[in-house]
Coordinates of C-alpha atoms in Angstrom, one line a residue:
M213 CA 84.9 100.6 87.4
I214 CA 85.7 101.3 84.1
L215 CA 82.7 102.2 81.9
T216 CA 83.0 102.0 78.0
L217 CA 79.9 103.1 75.7
S218 CA 78.8 103.9 72.0
C219 CA 75.9 105.4 70.6
P220 CA 73.8 107.6 68.0
D221 CA 75.3 111.1 68.7
Q222 CA 72.8 113.4 70.5
P223 CA 72.8 116.1 72.9
G224 CA 72.3 115.2 76.9
I225 CA 74.3 111.8 76.7
V226 CA 77.2 113.0 78.9
A227 CA 75.2 115.2 81.2
R228 CA 72.8 112.0 81.7
V229 CA 75.9 110.0 82.5
S230 CA 77.5 112.0 84.9
A231 CA 73.7 112.0 86.6
L232 CA 73.5 108.9 87.5
L233 CA 77.2 108.3 88.7
F234 CA 76.9 111.0 91.0
E235 CA 73.6 110.7 92.1
R236 CA 74.5 107.2 93.1
G237 CA 77.7 108.5 94.7
A238 CA 80.5 107.2 92.3
N239 CA 83.2 110.0 92.2
I240 CA 85.0 110.4 88.5
L241 CA 88.4 109.5 88.1
D242 CA 88.9 110.0 84.5
A243 CA 86.6 110.8 81.6
Q244 CA 87.4 110.8 77.8
Q245 CA 84.7 111.1 74.8
F246 CA 85.0 111.5 71.2
D247 CA 82.2 112.6 68.8
D248 CA 83.0 110.9 65.4
E249 CA 80.8 113.5 62.8
E250 CA 81.5 111.2 59.8
T251 CA 79.0 108.4 61.0
G252 CA 77.1 110.2 63.8
R253 CA 78.8 108.1 66.8
F254 CA 79.1 109.1 70.2
F255 CA 82.0 107.0 72.4
M256 CA 82.9 107.4 75.7
R257 CA 85.0 105.9 78.6
V258 CA 84.9 106.9 82.7
V259 CA 86.8 105.8 85.3
F260 CA 85.2 106.0 88.3
D261 CA 85.1 105.1 91.8
P262 CA 81.8 102.7 92.6
G263 CA 81.5 103.2 96.7
Q264 CA 79.9 100.5 98.3
A265 CA 78.2 99.1 95.2
S266 CA 78.9 96.0 93.5
V267 CA 80.2 95.1 89.5
E268 CA 76.9 93.4 89.5
D269 CA 75.1 96.1 90.9
W270 CA 76.4 99.3 88.9
R271 CA 75.6 97.2 85.5
A272 CA 72.1 96.9 86.5
A273 CA 72.0 100.3 87.5
F274 CA 73.2 101.3 84.3
A275 CA 71.5 99.7 82.4
P276 CA 67.9 101.4 81.3
L277 CA 69.8 104.3 80.2
G278 CA 72.1 102.3 78.0
E279 CA 69.2 100.7 76.6
Q280 CA 67.2 104.7 76.6
Y281 CA 70.5 105.6 73.7
A282 CA 70.5 102.2 72.5
M283 CA 74.6 101.9 73.6
T284 CA 76.6 99.2 73.1
W285 CA 78.2 99.6 76.3
Q286 CA 80.0 97.3 79.4
M287 CA 81.1 97.9 82.7
R288 CA 84.4 96.4 84.8
A289 CA 86.1 95.9 87.9
R290 CA 89.3 98.5 87.4
G291 CA 91.4 95.1 88.9
E292 CA 89.6 92.3 86.7
R293 CA 92.3 90.5 84.8
R294 CA 91.8 89.4 81.2
R295 CA 92.7 85.7 79.9
V296 CA 95.1 85.8 77.3
M297 CA 95.9 83.2 75.2
I298 CA 99.3 83.9 73.1
L299 CA 99.8 82.0 69.7
A300 CA 103.3 82.5 67.7
S301 CA 105.0 80.3 65.3
Q302 CA 108.9 80.9 65.1
Q303 CA 109.8 83.7 65.8
D304 CA 109.4 84.8 69.3
H305 CA 110.5 88.0 69.6
C306 CA 107.2 89.0 70.2
L307 CA 105.4 86.2 72.5
A308 CA 109.1 86.6 74.8
D309 CA 108.0 90.4 75.3
L310 CA 104.5 89.5 76.1
I311 CA 106.0 87.1 78.5
W312 CA 108.9 89.6 80.2
R313 CA 105.9 92.4 80.2
W314 CA 103.1 90.2 82.2
R315 CA 105.7 88.8 84.4
Q316 CA 107.1 92.7 85.5
G317 CA 102.8 93.4 86.0
E318 CA 103.2 95.4 82.6
L319 CA 100.1 93.7 81.7
P320 CA 96.9 92.9 83.7
M321 CA 95.9 89.9 82.5
D322 CA 96.5 86.0 83.0
I323 CA 97.8 84.1 80.6
A324 CA 95.6 81.3 79.7
A325 CA 98.2 79.6 77.2
V326 CA 100.5 79.8 74.8
V327 CA 99.5 78.3 71.4
S328 CA 102.2 77.6 69.0
N329 CA 102.4 75.2 65.4
H330 CA 105.7 74.3 66.5
P331 CA 107.2 72.2 69.2
A332 CA 108.4 74.9 72.7
S333 CA 112.0 73.3 71.9
T334 CA 111.7 76.2 69.6
Y335 CA 112.2 78.9 71.6
P336 CA 115.2 77.6 74.2
H337 CA 115.6 81.4 75.1
T338 CA 111.9 82.5 76.4
D339 CA 110.7 81.9 79.7
L340 CA 107.5 79.5 79.2
H341 CA 107.9 78.6 83.2
G342 CA 104.7 78.1 85.2
I343 CA 102.5 78.4 81.6
A344 CA 100.6 76.1 79.7
F345 CA 102.1 74.8 76.6
H346 CA 99.9 73.5 73.8
H347 CA 101.7 72.5 70.3
L348 CA 99.3 72.7 67.9
P349 CA 100.7 71.8 64.5
I350 CA 99.0 72.4 61.3
T351 CA 99.4 71.3 57.8
A352 CA 96.7 72.8 54.7
E353 CA 95.4 69.7 54.9
T354 CA 94.4 69.6 58.7
K355 CA 93.7 72.9 59.2
P356 CA 90.1 73.1 59.4
Q357 CA 90.8 70.2 62.0
Q358 CA 93.9 72.5 64.2
E359 CA 91.5 75.2 64.3
A360 CA 89.2 72.9 65.9
R361 CA 91.1 71.7 68.3
L362 CA 93.0 75.8 68.7
W363 CA 88.4 76.7 69.0
K364 CA 87.6 74.0 72.2
L365 CA 91.4 75.4 74.1
I366 CA 89.7 78.6 73.4
Q367 CA 86.6 77.8 75.2
E368 CA 87.7 75.6 78.3
T369 CA 90.6 77.9 79.1
G370 CA 87.9 80.7 79.6
T371 CA 90.2 83.1 77.0
E372 CA 88.7 86.5 76.6
L373 CA 91.4 88.0 74.1
V374 CA 94.0 86.4 71.6
V375 CA 97.6 87.7 70.3
L376 CA 98.6 86.3 67.4
A377 CA 102.5 87.0 68.4
R378 CA 103.7 86.7 64.6
Y379 CA 101.7 83.6 64.9
M380 CA 102.5 82.8 61.1
Q381 CA 98.8 81.4 60.5
I382 CA 96.2 82.7 58.5
L383 CA 93.1 82.1 60.2
S384 CA 89.9 80.8 58.9
D385 CA 86.6 83.3 58.3
D386 CA 84.7 80.9 60.3
L387 CA 87.4 81.4 63.5
S388 CA 87.7 84.6 62.6
A389 CA 84.3 85.4 62.6
K390 CA 84.1 84.0 66.2
L391 CA 87.3 86.1 67.9
E392 CA 85.6 89.2 65.9
G393 CA 86.8 92.2 68.6
R394 CA 89.3 90.2 70.5
C395 CA 92.1 88.7 68.3
I396 CA 95.2 91.5 68.1
N397 CA 97.4 90.1 65.5
I398 CA 100.8 91.9 65.0
H399 CA 101.8 92.8 61.5
H400 CA 105.2 93.5 60.5
S401 CA 104.5 96.8 58.2
F402 CA 102.9 99.7 58.1
L403 CA 100.0 99.0 56.8
P404 CA 99.4 99.7 53.7
G405 CA 102.4 98.4 52.1
F406 CA 104.4 95.5 51.6
K407 CA 102.2 92.4 51.5
G408 CA 104.2 89.0 51.3
A409 CA 106.8 87.2 51.9
R410 CA 110.4 89.0 52.6
P411 CA 109.0 92.6 53.4
Y412 CA 111.8 94.3 54.7
H413 CA 113.8 93.0 51.7
Q414 CA 111.0 95.0 49.7
A415 CA 111.4 97.5 51.8
H416 CA 114.8 97.5 50.7
A417 CA 114.7 97.4 47.6
R418 CA 112.4 100.7 47.6
G419 CA 114.5 102.0 49.1
V420 CA 112.0 103.2 51.7
K421 CA 113.2 106.1 54.8
V422 CA 110.4 104.5 57.4
I423 CA 109.2 101.3 58.4
G424 CA 106.9 100.2 60.6
A425 CA 104.3 97.9 62.3
T426 CA 100.9 97.9 62.8
A427 CA 98.9 95.6 65.3
H428 CA 95.1 95.4 64.3
Y429 CA 92.2 92.8 65.1
V430 CA 91.9 90.0 63.1
T431 CA 89.2 90.0 60.4
A432 CA 88.1 87.4 57.4
D433 CA 89.8 90.3 54.9
L434 CA 93.4 89.4 55.8
D435 CA 95.0 92.5 57.5
E436 CA 92.9 94.7 56.7
G437 CA 91.2 94.6 60.5
P438 CA 90.4 97.9 62.6
I439 CA 93.8 99.2 63.4
I440 CA 94.1 99.8 66.7
E441 CA 98.4 101.2 66.7
Q442 CA 101.0 101.6 64.7
D443 CA 104.4 103.2 64.6
V444 CA 107.1 103.5 62.9
E445 CA 111.5 104.3 62.4
R446 CA 113.4 106.2 59.7
I447 CA 116.1 104.5 58.0
S448 CA 118.8 105.4 55.4
H449 CA 120.8 103.9 52.3
R450 CA 123.2 102.7 54.9
D451 CA 120.9 99.8 56.3
H452 CA 120.9 96.4 55.4
P453 CA 117.7 94.1 55.0
R454 CA 120.0 92.7 58.5
D455 CA 119.5 96.2 59.6
L456 CA 115.8 96.5 59.2
I457 CA 114.5 93.3 60.1
R458 CA 116.2 94.1 63.8
K459 CA 114.7 97.3 64.0
G460 CA 111.3 96.2 62.6
R461 CA 111.7 93.6 65.7
D462 CA 111.7 96.2 68.0
I463 CA 108.9 98.4 66.8
E464 CA 106.8 95.2 66.3
R465 CA 107.3 94.7 70.1
R466 CA 106.5 97.7 71.7
V467 CA 103.8 98.5 69.1
L468 CA 102.1 95.1 69.8
A469 CA 102.8 95.3 73.9
R470 CA 100.8 99.1 73.5
A471 CA 97.8 97.7 71.6
V472 CA 97.2 94.7 74.2
R473 CA 97.6 96.7 77.0
W474 CA 94.8 99.4 75.5
H475 CA 92.7 96.7 75.3
L476 CA 92.6 95.2 78.5
E477 CA 92.3 98.4 79.9
D478 CA 89.2 99.0 78.0
R479 CA 90.9 102.2 75.6
V480 CA 90.0 100.8 72.7
L481 CA 86.3 100.8 70.9
L482 CA 85.2 99.6 67.6
N483 CA 84.1 101.9 65.2
G484 CA 82.6 100.0 61.9
R485 CA 86.3 99.9 59.7
K486 CA 88.8 101.9 61.9
T487 CA 88.9 102.4 66.1
V488 CA 88.3 105.2 69.2
V489 CA 91.6 104.7 70.9
F490 CA 91.4 106.6 74.5
T491 CA 95.1 107.0 75.3
D492 CA 96.6 107.2 78.8

């Protein structure tokens, strides 16, 4: 079982949580905690053996403690797999990487669907076999209708997490709000950084020595959502923009994969405009 929680900090939280688990016969396998002195909030992630009790039993037992400490909390079985929808545009390196990791068993999820504003023929080298694919074309004039179809699809498929794997369309404020805390985007830069078109060419023109990528939750503020993971790679004057693009794709793949896995494993807790990430 995995328990995650956040609440206003005060003495005794760890003791009370641990005591409740002990009294009900649970065995703690892993526990991480963080006290944010700036916000006065406490964060905790506990993995435990629940014994014979069900998830429902444990949730009912924990609810009074959660209410007492004004906790935002959730509890779920470790083997529970979330349904994930992947959105992509023309570039498929992140899409292909997530599918490959899923097929290898690295990502504990079920792919609800792959959605693109381009047809499936755009991805001749990506293994879409056995995965539901939906082509939802979009223009400036049809954006509201396309997003309505997308939202309906999210609901019909029971999608719990949406991943923008280089989906080159800006979600509306309305859809971003509906997906708050459960939509991850990969940004082709170490935010804050070079925004707009041809970011690697901008970086090359400025003679930068590192390039990077950022995975963050989607909000109405473009590229300003809570950051989950970032990584960088050093470059030199010998690198051409095509080298930056090649290296950038590698960074994007691994950063997005880590962010998705951490979310699926309940390692990411929202902390205002930031996140607390209990890495493994």
